[in-house]
mmCIF file of C-alpha atoms in Angstrom:
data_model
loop_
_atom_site.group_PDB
_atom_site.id
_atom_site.type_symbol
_atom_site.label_atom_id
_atom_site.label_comp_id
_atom_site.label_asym_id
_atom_site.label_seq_id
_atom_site.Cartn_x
_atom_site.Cartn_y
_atom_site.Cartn_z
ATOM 1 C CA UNK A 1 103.545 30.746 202.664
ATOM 2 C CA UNK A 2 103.754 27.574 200.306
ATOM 3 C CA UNK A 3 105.553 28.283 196.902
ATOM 4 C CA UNK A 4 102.357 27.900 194.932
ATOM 5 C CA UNK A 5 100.075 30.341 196.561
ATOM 6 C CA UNK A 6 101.972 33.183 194.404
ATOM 7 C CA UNK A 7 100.930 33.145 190.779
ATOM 8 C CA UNK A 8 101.705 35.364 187.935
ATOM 9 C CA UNK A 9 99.241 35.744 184.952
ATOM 10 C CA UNK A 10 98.217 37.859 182.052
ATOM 11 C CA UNK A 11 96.135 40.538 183.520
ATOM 12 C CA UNK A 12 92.751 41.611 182.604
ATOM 13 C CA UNK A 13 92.546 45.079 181.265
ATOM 14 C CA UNK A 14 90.583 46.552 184.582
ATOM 15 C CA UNK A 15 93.958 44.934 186.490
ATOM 16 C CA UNK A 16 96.329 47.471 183.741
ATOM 17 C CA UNK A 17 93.876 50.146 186.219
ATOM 18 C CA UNK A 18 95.768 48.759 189.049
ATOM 19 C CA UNK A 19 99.256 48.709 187.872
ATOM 20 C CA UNK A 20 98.727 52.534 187.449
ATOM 21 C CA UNK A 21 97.238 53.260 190.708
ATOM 22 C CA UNK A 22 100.736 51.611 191.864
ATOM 23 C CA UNK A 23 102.366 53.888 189.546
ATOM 24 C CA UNK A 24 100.787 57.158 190.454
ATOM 25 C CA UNK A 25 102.153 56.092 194.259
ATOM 26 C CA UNK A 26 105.603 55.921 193.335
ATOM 27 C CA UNK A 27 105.201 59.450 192.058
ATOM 28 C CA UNK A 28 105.414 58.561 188.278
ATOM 29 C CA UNK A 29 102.098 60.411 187.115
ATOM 30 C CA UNK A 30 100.081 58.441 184.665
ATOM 31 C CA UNK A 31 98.186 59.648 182.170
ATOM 32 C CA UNK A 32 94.251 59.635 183.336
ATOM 33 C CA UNK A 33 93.753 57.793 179.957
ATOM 34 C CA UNK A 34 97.081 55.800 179.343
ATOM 35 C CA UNK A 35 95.433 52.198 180.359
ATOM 36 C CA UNK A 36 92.762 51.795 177.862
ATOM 37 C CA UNK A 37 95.952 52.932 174.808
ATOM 38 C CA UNK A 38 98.733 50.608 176.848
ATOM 39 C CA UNK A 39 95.856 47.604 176.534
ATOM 40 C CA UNK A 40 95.591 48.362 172.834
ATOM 41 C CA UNK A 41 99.191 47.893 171.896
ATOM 42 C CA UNK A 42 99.189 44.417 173.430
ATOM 43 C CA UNK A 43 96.317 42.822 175.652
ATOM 44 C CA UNK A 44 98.549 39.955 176.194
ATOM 45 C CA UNK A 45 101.861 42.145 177.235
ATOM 46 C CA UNK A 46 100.863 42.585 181.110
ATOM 47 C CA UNK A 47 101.297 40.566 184.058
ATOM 48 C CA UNK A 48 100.363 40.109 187.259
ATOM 49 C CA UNK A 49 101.499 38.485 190.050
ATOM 50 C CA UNK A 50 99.102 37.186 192.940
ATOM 51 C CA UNK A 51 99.474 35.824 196.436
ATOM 52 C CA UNK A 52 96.500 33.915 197.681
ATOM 53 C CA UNK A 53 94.489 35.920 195.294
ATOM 54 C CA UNK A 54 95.565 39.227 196.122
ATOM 55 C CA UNK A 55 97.863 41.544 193.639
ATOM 56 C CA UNK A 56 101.468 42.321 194.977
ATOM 57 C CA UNK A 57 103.203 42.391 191.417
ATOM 58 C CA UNK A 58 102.959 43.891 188.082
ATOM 59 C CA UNK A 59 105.102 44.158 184.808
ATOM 60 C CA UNK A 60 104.401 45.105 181.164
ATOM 61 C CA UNK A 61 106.332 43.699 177.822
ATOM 62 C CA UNK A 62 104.611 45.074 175.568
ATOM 63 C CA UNK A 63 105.512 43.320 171.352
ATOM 64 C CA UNK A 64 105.716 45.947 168.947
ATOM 65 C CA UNK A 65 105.918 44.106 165.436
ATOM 66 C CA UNK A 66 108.075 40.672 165.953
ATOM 67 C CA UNK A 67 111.837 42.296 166.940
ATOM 68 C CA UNK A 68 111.376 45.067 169.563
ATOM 69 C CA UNK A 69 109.779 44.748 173.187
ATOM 70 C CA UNK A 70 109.396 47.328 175.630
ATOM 71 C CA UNK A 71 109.381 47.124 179.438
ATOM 72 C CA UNK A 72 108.072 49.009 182.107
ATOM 73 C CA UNK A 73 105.237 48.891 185.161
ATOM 74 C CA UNK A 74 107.442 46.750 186.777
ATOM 75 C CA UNK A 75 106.106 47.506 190.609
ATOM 76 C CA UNK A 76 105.624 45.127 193.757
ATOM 77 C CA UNK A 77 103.873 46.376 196.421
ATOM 78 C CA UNK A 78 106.274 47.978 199.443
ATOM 79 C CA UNK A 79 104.897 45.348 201.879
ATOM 80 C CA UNK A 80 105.522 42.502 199.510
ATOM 81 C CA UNK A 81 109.204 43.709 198.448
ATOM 82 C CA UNK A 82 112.622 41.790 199.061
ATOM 83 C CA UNK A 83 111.100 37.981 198.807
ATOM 84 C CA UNK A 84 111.575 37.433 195.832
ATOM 85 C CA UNK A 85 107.774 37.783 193.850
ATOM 86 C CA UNK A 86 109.833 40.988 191.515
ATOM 87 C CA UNK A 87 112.454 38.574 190.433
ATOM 88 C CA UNK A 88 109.880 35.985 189.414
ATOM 89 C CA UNK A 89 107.825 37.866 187.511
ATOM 90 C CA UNK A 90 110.775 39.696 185.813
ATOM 91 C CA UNK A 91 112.086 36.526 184.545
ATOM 92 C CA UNK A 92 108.221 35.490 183.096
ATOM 93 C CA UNK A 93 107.985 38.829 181.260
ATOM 94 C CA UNK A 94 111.817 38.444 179.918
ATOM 95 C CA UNK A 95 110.710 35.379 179.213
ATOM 96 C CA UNK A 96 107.921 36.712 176.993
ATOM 97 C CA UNK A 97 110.559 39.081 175.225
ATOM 98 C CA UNK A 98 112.660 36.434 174.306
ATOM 99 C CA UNK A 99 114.592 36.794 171.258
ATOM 100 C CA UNK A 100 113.413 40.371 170.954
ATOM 101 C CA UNK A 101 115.861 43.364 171.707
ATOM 102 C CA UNK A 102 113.962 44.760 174.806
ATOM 103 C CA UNK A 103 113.969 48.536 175.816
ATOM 104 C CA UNK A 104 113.103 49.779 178.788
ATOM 105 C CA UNK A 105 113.299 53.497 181.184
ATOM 106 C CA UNK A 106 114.350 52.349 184.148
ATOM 107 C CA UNK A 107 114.862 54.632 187.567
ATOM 108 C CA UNK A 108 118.898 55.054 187.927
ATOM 109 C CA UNK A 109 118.810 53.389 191.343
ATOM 110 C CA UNK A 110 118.238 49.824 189.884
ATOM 111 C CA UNK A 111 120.305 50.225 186.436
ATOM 112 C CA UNK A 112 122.860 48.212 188.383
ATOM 113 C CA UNK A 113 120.392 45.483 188.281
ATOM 114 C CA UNK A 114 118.910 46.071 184.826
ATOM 115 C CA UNK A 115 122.916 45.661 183.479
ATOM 116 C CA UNK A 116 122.741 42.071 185.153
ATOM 117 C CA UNK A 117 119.870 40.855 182.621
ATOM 118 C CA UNK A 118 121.845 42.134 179.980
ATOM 119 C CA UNK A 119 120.512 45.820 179.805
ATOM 120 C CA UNK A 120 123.217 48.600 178.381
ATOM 121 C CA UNK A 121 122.373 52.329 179.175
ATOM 122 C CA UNK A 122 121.864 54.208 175.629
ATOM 123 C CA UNK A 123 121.482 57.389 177.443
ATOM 124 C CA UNK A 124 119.170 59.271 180.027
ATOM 125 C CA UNK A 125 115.664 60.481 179.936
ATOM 126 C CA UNK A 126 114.935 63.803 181.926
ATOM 127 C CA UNK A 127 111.651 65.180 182.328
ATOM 128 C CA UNK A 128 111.114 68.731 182.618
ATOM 129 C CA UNK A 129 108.466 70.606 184.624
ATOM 130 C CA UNK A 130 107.153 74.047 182.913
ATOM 131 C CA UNK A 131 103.727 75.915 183.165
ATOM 132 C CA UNK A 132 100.914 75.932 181.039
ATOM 133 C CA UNK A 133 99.001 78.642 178.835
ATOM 134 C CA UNK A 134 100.773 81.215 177.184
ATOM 135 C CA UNK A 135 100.125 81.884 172.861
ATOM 136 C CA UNK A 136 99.332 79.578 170.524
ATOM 137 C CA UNK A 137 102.131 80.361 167.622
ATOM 138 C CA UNK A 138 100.573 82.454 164.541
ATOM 139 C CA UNK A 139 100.596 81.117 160.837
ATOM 140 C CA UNK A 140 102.833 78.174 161.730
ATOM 141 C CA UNK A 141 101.402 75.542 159.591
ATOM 142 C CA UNK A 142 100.152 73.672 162.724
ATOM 143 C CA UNK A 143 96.832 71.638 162.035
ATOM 144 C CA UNK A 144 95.167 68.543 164.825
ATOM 145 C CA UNK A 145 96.138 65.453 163.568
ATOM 146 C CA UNK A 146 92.614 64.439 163.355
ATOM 147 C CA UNK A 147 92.350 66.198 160.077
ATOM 148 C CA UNK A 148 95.806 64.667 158.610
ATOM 149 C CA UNK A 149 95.505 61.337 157.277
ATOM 150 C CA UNK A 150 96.245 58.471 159.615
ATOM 151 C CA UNK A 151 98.436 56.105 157.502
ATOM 152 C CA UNK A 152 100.621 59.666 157.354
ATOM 153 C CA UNK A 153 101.076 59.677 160.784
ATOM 154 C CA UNK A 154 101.970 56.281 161.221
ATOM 155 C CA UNK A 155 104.702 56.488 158.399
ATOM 156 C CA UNK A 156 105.735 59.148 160.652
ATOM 157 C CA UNK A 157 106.078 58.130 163.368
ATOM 158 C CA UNK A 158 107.947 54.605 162.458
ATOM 159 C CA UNK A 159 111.277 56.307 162.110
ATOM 160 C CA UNK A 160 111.046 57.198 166.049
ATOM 161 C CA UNK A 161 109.870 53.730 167.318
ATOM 162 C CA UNK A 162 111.808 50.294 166.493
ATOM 163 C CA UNK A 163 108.551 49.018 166.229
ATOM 164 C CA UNK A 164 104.664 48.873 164.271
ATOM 165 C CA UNK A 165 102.780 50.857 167.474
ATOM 166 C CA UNK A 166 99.650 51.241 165.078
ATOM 167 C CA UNK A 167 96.593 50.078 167.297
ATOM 168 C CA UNK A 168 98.742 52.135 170.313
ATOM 169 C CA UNK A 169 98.929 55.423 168.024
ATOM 170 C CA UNK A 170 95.376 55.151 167.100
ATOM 171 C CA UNK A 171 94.122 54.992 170.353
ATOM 172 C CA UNK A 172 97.185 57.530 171.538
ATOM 173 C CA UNK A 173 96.315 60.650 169.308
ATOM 174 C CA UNK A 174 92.580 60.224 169.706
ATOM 175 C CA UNK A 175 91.932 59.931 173.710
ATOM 176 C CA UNK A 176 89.722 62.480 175.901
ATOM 177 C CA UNK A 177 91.061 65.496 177.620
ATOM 178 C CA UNK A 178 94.434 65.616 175.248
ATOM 179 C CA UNK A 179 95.485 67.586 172.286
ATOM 180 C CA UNK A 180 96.905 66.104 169.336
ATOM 181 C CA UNK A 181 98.807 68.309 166.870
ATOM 182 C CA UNK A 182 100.930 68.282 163.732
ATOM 183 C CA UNK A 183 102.907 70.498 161.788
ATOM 184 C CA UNK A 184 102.812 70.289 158.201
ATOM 185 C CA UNK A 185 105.595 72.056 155.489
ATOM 186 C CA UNK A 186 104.928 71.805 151.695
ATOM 187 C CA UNK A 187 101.528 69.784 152.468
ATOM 188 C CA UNK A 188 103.236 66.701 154.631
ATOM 189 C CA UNK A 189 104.278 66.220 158.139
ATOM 190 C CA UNK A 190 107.174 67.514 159.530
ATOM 191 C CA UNK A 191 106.381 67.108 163.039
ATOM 192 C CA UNK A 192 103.630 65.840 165.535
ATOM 193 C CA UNK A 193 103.259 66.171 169.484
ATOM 194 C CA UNK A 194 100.763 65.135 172.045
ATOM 195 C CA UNK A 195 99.195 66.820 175.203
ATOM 196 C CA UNK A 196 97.778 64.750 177.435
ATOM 197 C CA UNK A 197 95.692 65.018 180.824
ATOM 198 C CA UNK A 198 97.435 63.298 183.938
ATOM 199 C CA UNK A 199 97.190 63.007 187.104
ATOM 200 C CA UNK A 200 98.856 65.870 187.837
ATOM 201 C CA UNK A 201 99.037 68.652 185.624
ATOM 202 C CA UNK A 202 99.853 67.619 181.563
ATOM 203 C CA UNK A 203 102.538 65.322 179.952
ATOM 204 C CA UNK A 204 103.283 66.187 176.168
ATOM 205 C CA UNK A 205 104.277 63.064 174.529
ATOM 206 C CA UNK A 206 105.608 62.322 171.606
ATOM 207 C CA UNK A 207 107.060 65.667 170.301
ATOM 208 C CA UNK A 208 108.605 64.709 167.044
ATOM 209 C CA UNK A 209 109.990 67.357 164.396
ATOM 210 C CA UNK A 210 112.375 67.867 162.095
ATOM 211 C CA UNK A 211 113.653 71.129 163.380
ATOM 212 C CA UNK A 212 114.399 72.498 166.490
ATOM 213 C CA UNK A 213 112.036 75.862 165.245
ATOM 214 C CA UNK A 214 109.178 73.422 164.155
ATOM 215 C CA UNK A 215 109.647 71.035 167.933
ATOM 216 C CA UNK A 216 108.845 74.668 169.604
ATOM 217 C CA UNK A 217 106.004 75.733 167.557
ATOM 218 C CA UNK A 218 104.666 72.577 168.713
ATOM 219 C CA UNK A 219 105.648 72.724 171.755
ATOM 220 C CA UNK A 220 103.824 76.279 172.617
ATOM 221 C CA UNK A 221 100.847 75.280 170.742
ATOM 222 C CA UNK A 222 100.490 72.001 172.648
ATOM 223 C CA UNK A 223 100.936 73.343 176.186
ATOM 224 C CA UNK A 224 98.734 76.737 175.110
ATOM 225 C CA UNK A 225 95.897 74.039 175.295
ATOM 226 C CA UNK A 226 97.242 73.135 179.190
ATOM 227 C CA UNK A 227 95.551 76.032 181.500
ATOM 228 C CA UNK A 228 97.395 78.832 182.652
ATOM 229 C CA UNK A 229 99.764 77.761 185.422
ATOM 230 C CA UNK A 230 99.032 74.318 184.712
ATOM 231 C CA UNK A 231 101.971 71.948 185.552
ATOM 232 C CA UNK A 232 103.172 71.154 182.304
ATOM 233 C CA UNK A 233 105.749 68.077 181.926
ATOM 234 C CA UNK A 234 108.433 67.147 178.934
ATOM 235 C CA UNK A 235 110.175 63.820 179.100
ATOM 236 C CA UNK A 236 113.573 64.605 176.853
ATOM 237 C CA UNK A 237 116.614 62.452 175.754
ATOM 238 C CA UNK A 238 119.588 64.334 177.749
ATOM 239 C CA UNK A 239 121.910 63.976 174.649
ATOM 240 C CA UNK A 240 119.519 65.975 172.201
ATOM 241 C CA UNK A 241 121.360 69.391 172.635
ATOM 242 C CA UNK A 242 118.196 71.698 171.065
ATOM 243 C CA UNK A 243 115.818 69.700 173.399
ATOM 244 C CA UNK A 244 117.868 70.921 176.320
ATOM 245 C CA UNK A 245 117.702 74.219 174.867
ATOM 246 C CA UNK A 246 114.089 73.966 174.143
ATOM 247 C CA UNK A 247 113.400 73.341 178.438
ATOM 248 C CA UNK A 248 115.816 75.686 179.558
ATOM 249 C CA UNK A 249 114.569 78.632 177.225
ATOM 250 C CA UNK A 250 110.991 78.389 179.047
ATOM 251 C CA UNK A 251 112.644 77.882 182.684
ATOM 252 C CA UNK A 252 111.438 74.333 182.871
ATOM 253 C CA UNK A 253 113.545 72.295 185.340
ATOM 254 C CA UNK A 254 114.358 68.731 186.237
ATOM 255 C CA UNK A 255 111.855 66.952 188.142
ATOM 256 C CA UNK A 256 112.721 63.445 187.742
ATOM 257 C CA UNK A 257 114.955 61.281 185.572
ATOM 258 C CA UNK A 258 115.608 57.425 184.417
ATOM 259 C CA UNK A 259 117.524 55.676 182.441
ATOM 260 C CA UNK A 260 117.061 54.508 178.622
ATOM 261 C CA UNK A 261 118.457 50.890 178.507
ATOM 262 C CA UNK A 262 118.108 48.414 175.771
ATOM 263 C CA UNK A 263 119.058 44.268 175.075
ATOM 264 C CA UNK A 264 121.089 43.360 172.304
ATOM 265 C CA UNK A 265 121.659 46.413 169.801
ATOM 266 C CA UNK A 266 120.407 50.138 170.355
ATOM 267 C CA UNK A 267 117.956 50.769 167.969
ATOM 268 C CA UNK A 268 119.272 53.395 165.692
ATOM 269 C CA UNK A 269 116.340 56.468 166.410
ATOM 270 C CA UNK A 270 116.869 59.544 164.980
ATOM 271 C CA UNK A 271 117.385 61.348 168.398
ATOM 272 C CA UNK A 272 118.364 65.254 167.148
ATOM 273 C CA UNK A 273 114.526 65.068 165.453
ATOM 274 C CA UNK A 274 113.302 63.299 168.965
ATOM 275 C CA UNK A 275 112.320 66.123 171.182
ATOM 276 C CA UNK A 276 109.714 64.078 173.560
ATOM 277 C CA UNK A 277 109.217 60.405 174.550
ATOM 278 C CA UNK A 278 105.554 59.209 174.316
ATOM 279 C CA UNK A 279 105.872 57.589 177.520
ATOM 280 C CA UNK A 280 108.375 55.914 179.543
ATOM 281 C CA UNK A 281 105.884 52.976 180.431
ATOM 282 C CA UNK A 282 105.685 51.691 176.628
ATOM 283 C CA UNK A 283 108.322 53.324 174.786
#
């Protein structure tokens, strides 16, 4: 093959559809909406790479505000792996990122590889399988966050995130076959989660609180939306103590893990009030 018969461009959003078909195939279980919210955070933060035409590579860097990136989709198709297309369109998305401190979740087996573009691991992501169904918790304060005011949630929400996800959030709390919940004490937020339809079963993501007792109220009201029996999935930081409580006290258990790496500094998230990750494709 000549040199210049692989390409690497911004995708269009029906290629983001793509990138998650690849996804779903290497058993990471998209959301059945996640594309059209990824697109909104940053229609110019995915690539893809093409030989002769035909997709074999994909990455996202998404910008959130002008500091923070985050990186994920990074896929090449089996057939197409070990020639060297990954490497070049990991370098044009780092390239993107430049100057930025860059986050990604990356699968352990390649943090080896991540720590030679200057990536340090900040700590590890587990997500938790559980069941759906069971009781929505009584006279907990709990109300959708379609009737709280958005600019509330978004002040939220920024002490989680090193970056302004606005346009993502919007789109985030509002898309079909999901649940979007907060939990309000003396009349403001003091917690918010997310249910969300995927391609297998439900992901909840975020699940933000400032108590362990308020992340569970959430928690069981979220996943009492999720059918009975319904595979229910919880992406957790390992070194958040109650969150591992949280999983083990419904008999969830590990079903896949990765690693939280960053460029540069760690951002300093308040990780004892972070009891979900939104999603380990954007952050």
């Amino acid at each position: 093959m000549q040199k210049n018969s692989y390409t690497i461009r911004t995708m269009a959003r029906q290629e983001l559809d793509i990138a998650l078909d690849w996804a779903a195939e290497e058993g990471w279980n998209p959301g059945l909406y996640d594309a059209d919210c990824f697109y909104a955070a940053d229609p110019d933060g995915f690539l893809v790479g093409l030989l002769d035409d035909e997709p074999i590579a994909t990455i996202s860097v998404v910008k959130y505000g002008s500091s923070f990136g985050f990186l994920g989709l990074y896929i090449v198709k089996p057939e197409y792996r070990g020639n060297g297309y990954g490497m070049q369109i990991w370098d044009a998305g780092l390239a993107l990122l430049s100057g930025r401190t860059i986050g990604l979740d990356g699968v352990l087996a390649q943090q080896d590889n991540y720590k030679k573009s200057g990536f340090t691991l900040a700590y590890s992501n587990v997500r938790y399988q559980g069941a759906g169904g069971g009781h929505y918790p009584a006279a907990s304060g709990i109300a959708p966050l379609s009737a709280l005011a958005f600019d509330d949630i978004c002040a939220y929400d920024q002490a989680f995130f090193p970056g302004n996800r606005r346009e993502f959030l919007k789109c985030w709390i509002a898309q079909p076959q999901s649940t979007a919940l907060g939990i309000l004490r003396d009349n403001k937020l003091a917690g918010y989660g997310v249910l969300r339809s995927c391609r297998s079963g439900y992901k909840v993501g975020p699940l933000f609180a400032d108590s362990p007792e308020y992340a569970e109220q959430l928690f069981l009201a979220l996943k009492s939306h999720a059918p009975e029996n319904a595979q229910v999935f919880l992406d957790i930081p390992a070194i958040n103590a109650a969150a591992v409580d949280l999983v083990k006290r419904h008999q969830m258990i590990v079903s896949f893990e990765t690693a939280r790496m960053y460029t540069g500094q760690s951002p300093d998230l308040p990780i004892n009030r972070l009891f979900g990750v939104t999603t380990f494709e954007l952050g």
